[in-house]
Structures are given as structure tokens and as C-alpha cells.
mmCIF file of C-alpha atoms in Angstrom:
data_model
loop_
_atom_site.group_PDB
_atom_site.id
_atom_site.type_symbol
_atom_site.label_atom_id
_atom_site.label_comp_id
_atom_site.label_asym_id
_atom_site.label_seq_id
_atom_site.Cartn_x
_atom_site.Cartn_y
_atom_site.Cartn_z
ATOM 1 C CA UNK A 117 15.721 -23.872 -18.437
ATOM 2 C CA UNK A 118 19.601 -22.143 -18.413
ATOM 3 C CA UNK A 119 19.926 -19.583 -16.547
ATOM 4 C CA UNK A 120 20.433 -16.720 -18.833
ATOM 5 C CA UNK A 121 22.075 -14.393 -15.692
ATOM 6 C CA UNK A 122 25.217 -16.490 -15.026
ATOM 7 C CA UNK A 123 27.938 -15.583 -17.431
ATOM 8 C CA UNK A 124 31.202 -18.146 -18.005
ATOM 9 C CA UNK A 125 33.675 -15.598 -18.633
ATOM 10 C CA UNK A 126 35.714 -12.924 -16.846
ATOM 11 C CA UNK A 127 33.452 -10.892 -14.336
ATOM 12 C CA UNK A 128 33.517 -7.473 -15.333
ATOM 13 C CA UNK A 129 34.147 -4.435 -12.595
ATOM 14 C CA UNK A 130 31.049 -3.702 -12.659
ATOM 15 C CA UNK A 131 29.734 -6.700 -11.852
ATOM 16 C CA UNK A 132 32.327 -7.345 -9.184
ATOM 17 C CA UNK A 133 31.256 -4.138 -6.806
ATOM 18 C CA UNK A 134 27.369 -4.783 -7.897
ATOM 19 C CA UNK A 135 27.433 -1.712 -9.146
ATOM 20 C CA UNK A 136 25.696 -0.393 -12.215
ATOM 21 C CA UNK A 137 28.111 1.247 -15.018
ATOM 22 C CA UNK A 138 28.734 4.728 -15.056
ATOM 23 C CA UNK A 139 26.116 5.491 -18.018
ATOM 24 C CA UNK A 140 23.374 4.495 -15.562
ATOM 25 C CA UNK A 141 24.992 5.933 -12.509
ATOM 26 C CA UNK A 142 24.229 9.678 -13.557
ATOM 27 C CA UNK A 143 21.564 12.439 -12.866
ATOM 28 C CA UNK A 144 21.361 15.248 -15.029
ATOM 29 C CA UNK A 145 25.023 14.364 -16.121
ATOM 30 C CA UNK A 146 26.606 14.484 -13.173
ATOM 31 C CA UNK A 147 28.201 11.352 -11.541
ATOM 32 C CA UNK A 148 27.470 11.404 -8.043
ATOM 33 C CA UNK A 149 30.857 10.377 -5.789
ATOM 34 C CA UNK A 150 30.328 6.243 -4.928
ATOM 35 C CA UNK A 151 28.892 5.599 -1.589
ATOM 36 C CA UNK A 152 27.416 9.344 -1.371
ATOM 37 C CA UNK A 153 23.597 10.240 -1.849
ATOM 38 C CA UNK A 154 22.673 13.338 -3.982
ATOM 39 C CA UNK A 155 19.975 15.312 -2.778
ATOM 40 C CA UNK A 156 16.647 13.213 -2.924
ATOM 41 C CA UNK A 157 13.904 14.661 -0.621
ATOM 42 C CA UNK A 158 13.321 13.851 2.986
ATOM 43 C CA UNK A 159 15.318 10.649 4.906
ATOM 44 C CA UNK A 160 12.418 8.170 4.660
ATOM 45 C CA UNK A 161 14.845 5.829 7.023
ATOM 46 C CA UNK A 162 14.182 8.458 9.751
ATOM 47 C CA UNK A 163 10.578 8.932 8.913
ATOM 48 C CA UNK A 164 10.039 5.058 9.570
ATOM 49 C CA UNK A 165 12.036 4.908 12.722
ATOM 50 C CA UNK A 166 10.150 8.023 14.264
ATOM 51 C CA UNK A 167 6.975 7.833 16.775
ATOM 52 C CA UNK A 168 4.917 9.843 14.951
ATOM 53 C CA UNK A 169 5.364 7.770 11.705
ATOM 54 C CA UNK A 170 4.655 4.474 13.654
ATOM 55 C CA UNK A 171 1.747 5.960 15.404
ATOM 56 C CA UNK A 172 0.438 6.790 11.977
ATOM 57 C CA UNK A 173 0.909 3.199 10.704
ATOM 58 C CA UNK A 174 -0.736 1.930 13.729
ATOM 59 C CA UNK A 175 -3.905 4.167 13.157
ATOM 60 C CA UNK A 176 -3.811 3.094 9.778
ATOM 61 C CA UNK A 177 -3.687 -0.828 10.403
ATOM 62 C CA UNK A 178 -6.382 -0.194 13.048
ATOM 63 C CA UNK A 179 -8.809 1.629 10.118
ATOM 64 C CA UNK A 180 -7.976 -1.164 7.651
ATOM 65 C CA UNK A 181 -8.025 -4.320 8.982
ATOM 66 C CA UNK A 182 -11.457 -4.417 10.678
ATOM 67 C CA UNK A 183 -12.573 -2.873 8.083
ATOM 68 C CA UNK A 184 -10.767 -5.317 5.769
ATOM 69 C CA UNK A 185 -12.016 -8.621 7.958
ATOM 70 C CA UNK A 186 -15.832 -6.943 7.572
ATOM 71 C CA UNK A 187 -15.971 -6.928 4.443
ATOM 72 C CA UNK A 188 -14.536 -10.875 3.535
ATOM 73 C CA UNK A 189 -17.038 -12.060 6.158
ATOM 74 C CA UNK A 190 -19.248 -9.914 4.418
ATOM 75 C CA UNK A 191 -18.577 -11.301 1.091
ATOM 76 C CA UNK A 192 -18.111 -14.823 2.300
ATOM 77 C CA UNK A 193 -21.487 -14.565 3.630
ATOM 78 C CA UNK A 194 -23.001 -14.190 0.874
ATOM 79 C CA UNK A 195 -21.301 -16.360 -1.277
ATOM 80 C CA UNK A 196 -21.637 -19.217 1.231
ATOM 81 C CA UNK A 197 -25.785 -18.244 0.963
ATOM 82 C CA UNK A 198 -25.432 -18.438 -2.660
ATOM 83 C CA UNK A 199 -24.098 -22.192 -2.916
ATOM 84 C CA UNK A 200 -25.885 -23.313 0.247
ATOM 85 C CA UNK A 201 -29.345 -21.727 0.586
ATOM 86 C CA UNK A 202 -30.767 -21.039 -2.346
ATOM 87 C CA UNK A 203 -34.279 -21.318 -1.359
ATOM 88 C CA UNK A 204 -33.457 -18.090 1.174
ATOM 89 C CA UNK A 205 -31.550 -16.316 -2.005
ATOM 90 C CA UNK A 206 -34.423 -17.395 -4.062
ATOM 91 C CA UNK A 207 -37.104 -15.725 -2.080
ATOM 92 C CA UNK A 208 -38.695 -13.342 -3.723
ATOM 93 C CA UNK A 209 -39.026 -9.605 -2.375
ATOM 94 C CA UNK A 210 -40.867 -7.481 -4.466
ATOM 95 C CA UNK A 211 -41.115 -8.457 -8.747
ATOM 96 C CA UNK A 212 -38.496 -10.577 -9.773
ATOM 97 C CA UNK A 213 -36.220 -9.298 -7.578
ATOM 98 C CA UNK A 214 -35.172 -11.637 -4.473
ATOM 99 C CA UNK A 215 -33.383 -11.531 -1.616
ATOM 100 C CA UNK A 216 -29.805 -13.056 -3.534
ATOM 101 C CA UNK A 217 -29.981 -10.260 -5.852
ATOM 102 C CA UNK A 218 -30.380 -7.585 -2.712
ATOM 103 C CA UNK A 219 -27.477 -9.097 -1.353
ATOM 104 C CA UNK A 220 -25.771 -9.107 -4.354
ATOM 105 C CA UNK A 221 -26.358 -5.042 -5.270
ATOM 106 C CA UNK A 222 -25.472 -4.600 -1.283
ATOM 107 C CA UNK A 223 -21.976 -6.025 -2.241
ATOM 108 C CA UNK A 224 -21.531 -2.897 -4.463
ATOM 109 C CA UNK A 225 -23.122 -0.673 -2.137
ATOM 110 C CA UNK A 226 -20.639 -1.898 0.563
ATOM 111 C CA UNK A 227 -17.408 -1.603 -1.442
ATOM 112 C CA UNK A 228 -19.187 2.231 -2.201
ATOM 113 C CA UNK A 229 -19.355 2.788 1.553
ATOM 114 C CA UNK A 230 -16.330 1.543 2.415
ATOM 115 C CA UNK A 231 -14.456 3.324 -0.022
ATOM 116 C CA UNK A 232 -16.213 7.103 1.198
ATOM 117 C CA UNK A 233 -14.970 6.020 4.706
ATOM 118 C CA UNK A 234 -12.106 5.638 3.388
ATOM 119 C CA UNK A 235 -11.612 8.747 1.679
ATOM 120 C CA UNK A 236 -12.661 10.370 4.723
ATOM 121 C CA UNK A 237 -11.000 8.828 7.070
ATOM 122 C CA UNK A 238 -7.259 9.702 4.949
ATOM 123 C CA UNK A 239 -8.502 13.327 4.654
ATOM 124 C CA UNK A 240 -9.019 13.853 8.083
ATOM 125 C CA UNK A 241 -6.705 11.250 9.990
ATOM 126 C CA UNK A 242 -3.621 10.339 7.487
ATOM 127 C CA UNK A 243 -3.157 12.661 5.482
ATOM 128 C CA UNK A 244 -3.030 15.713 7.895
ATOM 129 C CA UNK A 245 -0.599 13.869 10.329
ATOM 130 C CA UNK A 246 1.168 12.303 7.274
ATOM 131 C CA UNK A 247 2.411 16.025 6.013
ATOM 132 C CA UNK A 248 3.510 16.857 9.049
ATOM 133 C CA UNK A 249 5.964 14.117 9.423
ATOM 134 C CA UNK A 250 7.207 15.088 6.152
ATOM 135 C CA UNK A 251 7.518 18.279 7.182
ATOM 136 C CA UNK A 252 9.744 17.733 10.233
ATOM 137 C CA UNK A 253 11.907 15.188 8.304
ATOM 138 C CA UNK A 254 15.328 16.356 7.279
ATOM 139 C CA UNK A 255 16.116 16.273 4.155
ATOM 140 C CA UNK A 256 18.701 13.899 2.891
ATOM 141 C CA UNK A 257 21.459 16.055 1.431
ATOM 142 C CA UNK A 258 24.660 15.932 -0.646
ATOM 143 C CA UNK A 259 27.670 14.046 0.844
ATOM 144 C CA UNK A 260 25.232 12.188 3.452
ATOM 145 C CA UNK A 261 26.915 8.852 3.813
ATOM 146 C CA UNK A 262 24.439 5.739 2.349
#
């Protein structure tokens, strides 16, 4: 396939600094001096390199990935049980309904649960501790260096 990106002729300036061109360089109008940030919000590079942001991340991880991990076995369980033993999946409960299609609504009910925990767990955990590092983050201001 050619490569559509690499050009034969003369590189431009733009394309020498890696720079867009001026026309996409501007905010309301106004070109921003090169190598200067305009005023953006808080300094996310601080944020990430701060305690209380990595605790956060940490208490995160430690909600998601268990949780995560429970659920594939979970799911692998029963998917496993599906191909391997249907006479268990085929026994039947109550009706027509069996034990593979208990399973099988329990999937739903799961990813249900899971995501209420969820919720719950960012109202009360994240999201509390998550405004308060953005509230203690400086703000990134004009003429701050990049």
C-alpha cells in the first residue's frame, strides 16, 4: 500500500517544528506564544505525581480487579458448564426452566449487581476523594512553561 503521509517534496515549516499551522494553533482568535500553555484547568501532571491521586488509583485497582477476575471466572464457569455438562445445565428445576437457563439469567443479574456496587462504591470512595484532589490542584496558568 504507499504510504500516503510521506511527501517527496520540500518539507514545509510547519512540518519541520511538528507543529500545526497557525489556523489550528488558535483559541478564541488568539494565538497563544509557542512553547507557552493558555489557561486550561488544573495541572493534571501534578495531580498524577501526587499521593493522594496515587492512593486513589490504588483504591480503585483494588475495587476493580477482584471484582473484574470474579466475574470472568464467573462467566467462564458457566460457559465451560454449557459446552461440557450439559446433562447438569439440562436439569430441570421447576417447568421448562433448568438449571443452564438459571445460570444464564444469573449472568445478567451479576453484571446488575456489580454495576450498583459500582455506582456505590464511586459515590462514596472516588468520587468524594477525587474532587478534592482537584480542588487542591493548581491551576495551570498563562505563561506556564510546557
Amino acid at each position: 500500500m504507499h504510504n500516503v503521509a510521506r511527501t517527496t517534496g520540500p518539507a514545509a515549516a510547519a512540518e519541520d517544528t511538528g507543529q500545526m499551522p497557525a489556523l489550528f494553533d488558535r483559541e478564541g482568535g488568539d494565538a497563544a506564544p509557542r512553547g507557552r500553555r493558555r489557561k486550561r484547568g488544573p495541572d493534571y501532571e501534578q495531580i498524577q505525581r501526587s499521593p493522594q491521586f496515587r492512593a486513589l488509583r490504588s483504591r480503585f485497582r483494588r475495587f476493580v480487579f477482584p471484582m473484574s477476575i470474579g466475574f470472568f471466572v464467573w462467566y467462564l464457569a458457566y460457559v465451560v458448564l454449557a459446552a461440557y455438562a450439559s446433562d447438569f445445565m439440562s436439569t430441570p428445576v421447576f417447568g421448562l426452566v433448568n438449571v443452564g437457563m438459571l445460570l444464564g439469567l444469573g449472568q445478567f443479574v451479576t453484571t446488575a449487581a456489580i454495576t450498583a456496587l459500582y455506582v456505590r462504591f464511586a459515590d462514596r470512595e472516588m468520587d468524594p476523594r477525587a474532587a478534592e484532589i482537584r480542588a487542591q490542584a493548581a491551576p495551570v496558568t498563562e505563561g506556564t512553561p510546557q
